[in-house]
CSV table of C-alpha atoms and ligand atoms in Angstrom, one decimal:
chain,number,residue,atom,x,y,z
A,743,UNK,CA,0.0,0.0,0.0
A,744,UNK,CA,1.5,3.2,-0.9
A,745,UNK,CA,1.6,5.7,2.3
A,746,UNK,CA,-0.5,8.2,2.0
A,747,UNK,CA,0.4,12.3,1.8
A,748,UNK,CA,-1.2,15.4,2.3
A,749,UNK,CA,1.0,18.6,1.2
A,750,UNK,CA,0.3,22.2,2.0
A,751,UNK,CA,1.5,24.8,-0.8
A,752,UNK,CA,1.0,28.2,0.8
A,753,UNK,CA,2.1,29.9,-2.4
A,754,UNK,CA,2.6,33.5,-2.1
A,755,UNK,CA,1.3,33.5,1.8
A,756,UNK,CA,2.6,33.9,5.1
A,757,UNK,CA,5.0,36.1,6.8
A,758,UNK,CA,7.6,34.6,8.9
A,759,UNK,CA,5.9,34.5,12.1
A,760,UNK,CA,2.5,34.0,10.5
A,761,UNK,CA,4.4,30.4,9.1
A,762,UNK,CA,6.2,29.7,12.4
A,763,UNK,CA,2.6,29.9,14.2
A,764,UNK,CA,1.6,27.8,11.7
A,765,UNK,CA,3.8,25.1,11.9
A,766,UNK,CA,4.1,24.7,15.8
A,767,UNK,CA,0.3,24.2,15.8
A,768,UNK,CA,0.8,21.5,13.6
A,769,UNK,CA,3.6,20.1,15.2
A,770,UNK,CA,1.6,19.5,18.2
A,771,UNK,CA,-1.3,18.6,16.5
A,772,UNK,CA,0.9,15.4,14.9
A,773,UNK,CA,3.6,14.3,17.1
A,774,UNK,CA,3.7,11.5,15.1
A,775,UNK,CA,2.6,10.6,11.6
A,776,UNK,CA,3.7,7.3,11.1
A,777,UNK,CA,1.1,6.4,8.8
A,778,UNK,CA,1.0,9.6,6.3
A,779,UNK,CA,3.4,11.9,5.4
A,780,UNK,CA,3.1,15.7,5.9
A,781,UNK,CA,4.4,18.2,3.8
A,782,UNK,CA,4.7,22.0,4.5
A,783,UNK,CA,5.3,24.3,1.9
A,784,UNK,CA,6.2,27.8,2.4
A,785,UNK,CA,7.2,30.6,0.1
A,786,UNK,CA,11.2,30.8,0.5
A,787,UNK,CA,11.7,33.4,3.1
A,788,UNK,CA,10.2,31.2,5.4
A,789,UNK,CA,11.9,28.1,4.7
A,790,UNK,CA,14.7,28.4,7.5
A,791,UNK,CA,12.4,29.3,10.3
A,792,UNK,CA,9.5,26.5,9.6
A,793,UNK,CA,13.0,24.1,9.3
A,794,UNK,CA,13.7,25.1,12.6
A,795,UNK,CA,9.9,24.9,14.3
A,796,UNK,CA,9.7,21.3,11.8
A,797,UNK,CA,13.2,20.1,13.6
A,798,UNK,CA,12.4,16.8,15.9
A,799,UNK,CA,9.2,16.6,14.2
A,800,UNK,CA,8.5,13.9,11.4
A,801,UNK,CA,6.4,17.1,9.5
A,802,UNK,CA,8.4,17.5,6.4
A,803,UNK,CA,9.4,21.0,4.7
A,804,UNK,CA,8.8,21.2,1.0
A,805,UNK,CA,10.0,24.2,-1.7
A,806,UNK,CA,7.4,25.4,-4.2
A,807,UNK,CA,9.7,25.8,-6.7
A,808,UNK,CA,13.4,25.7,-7.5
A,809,UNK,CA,16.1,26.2,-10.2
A,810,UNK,CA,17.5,24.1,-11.8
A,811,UNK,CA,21.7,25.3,-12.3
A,812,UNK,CA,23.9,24.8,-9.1
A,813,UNK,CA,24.8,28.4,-8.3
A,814,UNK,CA,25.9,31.6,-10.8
A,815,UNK,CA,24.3,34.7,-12.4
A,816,UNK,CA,20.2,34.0,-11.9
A,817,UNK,CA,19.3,37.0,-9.9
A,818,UNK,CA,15.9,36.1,-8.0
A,819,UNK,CA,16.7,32.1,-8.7
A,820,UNK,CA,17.2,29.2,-5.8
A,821,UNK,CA,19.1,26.1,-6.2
A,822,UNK,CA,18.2,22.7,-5.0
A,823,UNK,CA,21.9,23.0,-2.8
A,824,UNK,CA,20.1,25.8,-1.2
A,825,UNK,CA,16.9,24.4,-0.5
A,826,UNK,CA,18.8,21.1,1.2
A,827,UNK,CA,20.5,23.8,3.0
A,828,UNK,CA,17.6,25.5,4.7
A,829,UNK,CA,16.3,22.3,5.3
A,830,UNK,CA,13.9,21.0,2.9
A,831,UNK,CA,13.2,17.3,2.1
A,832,UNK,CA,10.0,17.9,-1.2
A,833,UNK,CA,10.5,20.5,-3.9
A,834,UNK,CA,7.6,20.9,-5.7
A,835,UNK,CA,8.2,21.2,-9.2
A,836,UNK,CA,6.1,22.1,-12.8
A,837,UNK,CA,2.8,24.3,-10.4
A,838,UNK,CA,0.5,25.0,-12.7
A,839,UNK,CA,0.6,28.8,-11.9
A,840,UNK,CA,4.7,28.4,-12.7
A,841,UNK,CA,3.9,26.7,-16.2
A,842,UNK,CA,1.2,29.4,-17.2
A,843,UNK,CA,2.4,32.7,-15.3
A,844,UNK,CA,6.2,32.0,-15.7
A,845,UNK,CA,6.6,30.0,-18.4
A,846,UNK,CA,7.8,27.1,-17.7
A,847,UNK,CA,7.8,24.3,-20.0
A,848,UNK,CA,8.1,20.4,-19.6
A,849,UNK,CA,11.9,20.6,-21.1
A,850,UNK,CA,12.6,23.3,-18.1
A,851,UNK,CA,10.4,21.0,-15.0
A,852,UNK,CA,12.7,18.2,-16.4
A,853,UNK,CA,16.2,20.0,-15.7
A,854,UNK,CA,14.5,20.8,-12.7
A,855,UNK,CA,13.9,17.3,-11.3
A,856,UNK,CA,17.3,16.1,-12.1
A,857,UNK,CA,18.6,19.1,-9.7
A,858,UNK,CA,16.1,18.0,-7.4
A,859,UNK,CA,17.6,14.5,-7.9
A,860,UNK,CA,20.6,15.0,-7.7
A,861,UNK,CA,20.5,17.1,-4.6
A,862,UNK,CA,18.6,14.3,-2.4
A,863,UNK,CA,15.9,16.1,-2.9
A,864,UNK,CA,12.3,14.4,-3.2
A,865,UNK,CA,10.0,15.9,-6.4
A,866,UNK,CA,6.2,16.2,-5.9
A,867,UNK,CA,6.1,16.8,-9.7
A,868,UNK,CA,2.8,18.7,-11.0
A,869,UNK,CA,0.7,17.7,-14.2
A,870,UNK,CA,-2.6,18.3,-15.1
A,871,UNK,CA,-4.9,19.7,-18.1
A,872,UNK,CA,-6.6,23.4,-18.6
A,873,UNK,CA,-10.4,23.3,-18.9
A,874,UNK,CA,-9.9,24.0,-22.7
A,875,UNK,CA,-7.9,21.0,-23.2
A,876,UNK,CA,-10.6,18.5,-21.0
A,877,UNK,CA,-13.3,20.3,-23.0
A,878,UNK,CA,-11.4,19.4,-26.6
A,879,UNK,CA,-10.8,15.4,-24.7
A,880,UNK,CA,-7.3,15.9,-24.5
A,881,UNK,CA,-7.1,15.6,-20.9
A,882,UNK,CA,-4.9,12.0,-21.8
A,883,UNK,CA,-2.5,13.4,-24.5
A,884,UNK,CA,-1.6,16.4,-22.2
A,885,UNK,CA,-0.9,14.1,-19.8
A,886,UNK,CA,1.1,11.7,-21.4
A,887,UNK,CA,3.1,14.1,-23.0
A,888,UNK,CA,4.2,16.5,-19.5
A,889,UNK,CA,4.5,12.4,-18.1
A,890,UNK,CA,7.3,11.6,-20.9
A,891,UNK,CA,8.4,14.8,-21.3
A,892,UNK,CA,8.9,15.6,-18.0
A,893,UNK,CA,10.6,12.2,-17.0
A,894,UNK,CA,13.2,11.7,-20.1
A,895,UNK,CA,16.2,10.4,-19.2
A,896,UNK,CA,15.0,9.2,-16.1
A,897,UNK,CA,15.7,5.9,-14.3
A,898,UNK,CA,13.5,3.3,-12.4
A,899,UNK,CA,15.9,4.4,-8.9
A,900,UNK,CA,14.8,8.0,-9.6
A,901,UNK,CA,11.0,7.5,-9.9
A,902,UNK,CA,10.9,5.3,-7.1
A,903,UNK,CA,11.8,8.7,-5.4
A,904,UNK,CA,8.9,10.8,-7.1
A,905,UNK,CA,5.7,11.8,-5.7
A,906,UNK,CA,3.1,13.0,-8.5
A,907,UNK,CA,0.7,15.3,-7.7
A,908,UNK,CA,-2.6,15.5,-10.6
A,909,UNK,CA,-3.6,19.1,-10.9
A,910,UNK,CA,-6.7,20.0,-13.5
A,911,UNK,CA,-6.1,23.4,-13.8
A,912,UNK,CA,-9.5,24.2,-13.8
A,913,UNK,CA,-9.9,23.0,-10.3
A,914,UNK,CA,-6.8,25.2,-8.7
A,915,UNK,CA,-8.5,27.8,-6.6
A,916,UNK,CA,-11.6,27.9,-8.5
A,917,UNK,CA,-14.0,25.7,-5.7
A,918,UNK,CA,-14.3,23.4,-8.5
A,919,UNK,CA,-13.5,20.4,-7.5
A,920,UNK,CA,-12.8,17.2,-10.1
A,921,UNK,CA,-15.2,14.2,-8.9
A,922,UNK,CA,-13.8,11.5,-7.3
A,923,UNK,CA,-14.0,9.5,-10.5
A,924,UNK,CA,-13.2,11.9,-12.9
A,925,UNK,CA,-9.3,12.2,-10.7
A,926,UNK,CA,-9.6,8.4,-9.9
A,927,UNK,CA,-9.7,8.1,-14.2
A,928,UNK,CA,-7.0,10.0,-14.3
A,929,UNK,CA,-4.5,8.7,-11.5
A,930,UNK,CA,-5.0,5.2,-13.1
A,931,UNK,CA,-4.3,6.6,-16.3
A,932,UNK,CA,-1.1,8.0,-14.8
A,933,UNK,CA,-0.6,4.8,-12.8
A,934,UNK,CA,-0.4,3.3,-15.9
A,935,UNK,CA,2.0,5.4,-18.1
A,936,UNK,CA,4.6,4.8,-14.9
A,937,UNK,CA,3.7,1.0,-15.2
A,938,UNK,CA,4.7,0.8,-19.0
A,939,UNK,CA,8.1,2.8,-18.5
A,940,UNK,CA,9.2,1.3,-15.3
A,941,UNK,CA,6.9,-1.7,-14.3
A,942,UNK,CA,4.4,-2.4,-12.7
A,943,UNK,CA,6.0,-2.8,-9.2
A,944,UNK,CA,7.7,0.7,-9.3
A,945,UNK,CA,3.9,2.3,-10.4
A,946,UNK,CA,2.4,0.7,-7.6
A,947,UNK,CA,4.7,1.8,-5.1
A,948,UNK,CA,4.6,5.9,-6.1
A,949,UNK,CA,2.2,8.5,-4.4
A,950,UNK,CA,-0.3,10.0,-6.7
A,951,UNK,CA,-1.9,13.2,-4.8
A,952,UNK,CA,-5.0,15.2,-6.2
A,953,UNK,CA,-5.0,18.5,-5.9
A,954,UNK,CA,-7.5,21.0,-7.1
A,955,UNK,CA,-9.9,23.0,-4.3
A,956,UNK,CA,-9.3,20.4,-1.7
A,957,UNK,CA,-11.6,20.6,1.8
A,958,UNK,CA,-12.0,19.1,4.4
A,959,UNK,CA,-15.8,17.9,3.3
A,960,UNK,CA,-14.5,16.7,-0.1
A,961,UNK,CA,-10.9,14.8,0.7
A,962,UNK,CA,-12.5,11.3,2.3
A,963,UNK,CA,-14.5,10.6,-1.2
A,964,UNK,CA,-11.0,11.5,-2.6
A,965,UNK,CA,-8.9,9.4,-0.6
A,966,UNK,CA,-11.1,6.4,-1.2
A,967,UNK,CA,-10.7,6.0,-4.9
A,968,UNK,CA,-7.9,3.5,-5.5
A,969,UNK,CA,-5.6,5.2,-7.2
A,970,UNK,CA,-5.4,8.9,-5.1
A,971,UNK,CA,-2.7,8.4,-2.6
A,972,UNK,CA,-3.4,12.1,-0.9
A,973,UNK,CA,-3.7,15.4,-1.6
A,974,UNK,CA,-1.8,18.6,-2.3
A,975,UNK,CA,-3.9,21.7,-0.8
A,976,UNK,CA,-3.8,25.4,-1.9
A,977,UNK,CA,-6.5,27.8,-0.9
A,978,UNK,CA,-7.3,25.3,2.3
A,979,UNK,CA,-3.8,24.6,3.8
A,980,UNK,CA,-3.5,28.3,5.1
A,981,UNK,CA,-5.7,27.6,8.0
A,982,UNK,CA,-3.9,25.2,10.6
A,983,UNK,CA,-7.1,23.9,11.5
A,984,UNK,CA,-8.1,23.0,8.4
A,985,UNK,CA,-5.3,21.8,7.4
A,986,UNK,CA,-5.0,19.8,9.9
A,987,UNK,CA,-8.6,18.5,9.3
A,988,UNK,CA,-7.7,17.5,6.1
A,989,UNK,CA,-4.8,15.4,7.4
A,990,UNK,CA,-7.4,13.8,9.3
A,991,UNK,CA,-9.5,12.7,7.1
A,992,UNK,CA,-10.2,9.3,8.1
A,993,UNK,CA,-10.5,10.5,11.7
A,994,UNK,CA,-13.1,13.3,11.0
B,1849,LIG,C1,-2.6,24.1,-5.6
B,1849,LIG,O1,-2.2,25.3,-5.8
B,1849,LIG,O2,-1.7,23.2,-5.7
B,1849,LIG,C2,-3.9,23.9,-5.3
B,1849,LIG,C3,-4.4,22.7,-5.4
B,1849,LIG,O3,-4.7,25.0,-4.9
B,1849,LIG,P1,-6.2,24.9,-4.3
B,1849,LIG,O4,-6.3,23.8,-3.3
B,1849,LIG,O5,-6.4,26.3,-3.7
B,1849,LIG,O6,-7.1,24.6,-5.5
């Protein structure tokens, strides 16, 4: 059974002390977490001072982003060796709002992944489709292709170490939620591309996360669909408590 993870991206929220506050109340919410993993994303400035709050507790910092050259001229850029410096374990890597605001494309998440990669770092590498392309029934083919694209020249020992993370973009911050199906259609789908590439015993070991205007009142149906292996929350990870009701979702 593939152990289950729920990931907060605070995107372009938080002050320091706003994340700190954040993060001890989750810390003594879960003192332990042996059976899911927890992810914390903040926005970079408070990277080093969640690390710290996060430090003797199995609540694991994450990176929203990250770039992919070791260190040089990139004004505003961060390198994987810096986000293993301020603590991180998750970087993750292809956002929606980074492909479509900032241009990123699947040749640049790939460079990014094998930074990430070769840093130690874990990816929770995002792909999904825009309304547009589910409306034309390309949801599949824009899939596949960020899938291959995004994963050439990888190994079976690196995508052992991937978390995906299936993002419609039509459900990001939008309180549209994909059905359970329609995700659970789509994780299989994914499930299945890793199984052709790498075998089946790799595909069933990797996390698939939904993400896409995750709640607490909508992530139990989620989380029961074979193939969704937890969730990565925008707009409802901000709140500790709801957060933390979300990482509860079997114990609501
Ligand atoms: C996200 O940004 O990864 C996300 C899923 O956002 P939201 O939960 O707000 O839709």
């Amino acid at each position: 059974m593939v152990h289950p993870m729920i990931a907060a991206n605070w995107k372009m929220h938080k002050t320091i002390p706003e994340a700190v506050d954040f993060a001890r109340a989750l810390k003594a919410e879960f003192p332990e977490t042996a059976d899911r993993d927890i992810v914390l994303a903040p926005p970079y400035t408070a990277l080093s001072a969640v690390a710290a709050v996060l430090k003797d507790s199995p609540i694991h910092l994450g990176a929203q982003n990250v770039h992919w050259e070791e260190k040089g001229a990139f004004t505003g850029e961060i390198s994987a060796a810096m986000l293993a410096d301020a603590g991180c374990r998750y970087v993750i890597v292809g956002h929606s709002e980074r492909r479509t605001l900032f241009g990123e494309t699947n040749e640049t998440v790939n460079r990014k992944l094998r930074s990430v990669l070769d840093h130690n770092l874990l990816p929770i590498l995002c792909i999904g489709e825009t309304l547009e392309e589910r409306e034309e029934e390309r949801t599949f083919s824009v899939i596949e292709e960020q899938v291959k694209e995004a994963l050439n020249n990888m190994s079976a020992s690196d995508i052992r170490r991937f978390t995906f993370a299936y993002e419609p973009v039509w459900a990001i911050g939008t309180g549209k939620t994909a059905t359970a199906g329609q995700a659970q259609e789509v994780h299989a789908f994914i499930r299945k591309l890793l199984g052709d590439a790498y075998g089946g015993e790799s595909a069933a070991a990797i996390a698939i996360l939904y993400g896409g205007s995750v709640k607490a009142d909508n992530i139990a149906s989620l989380m029961a669909e074979a193939d969704i292996n937890g969730a990565l929350v925008g707009g409802a990870s901000l709140d500790a408590a709801v957060f933390g009701s979300i990482v509860r979702y079997d114990r609501q």
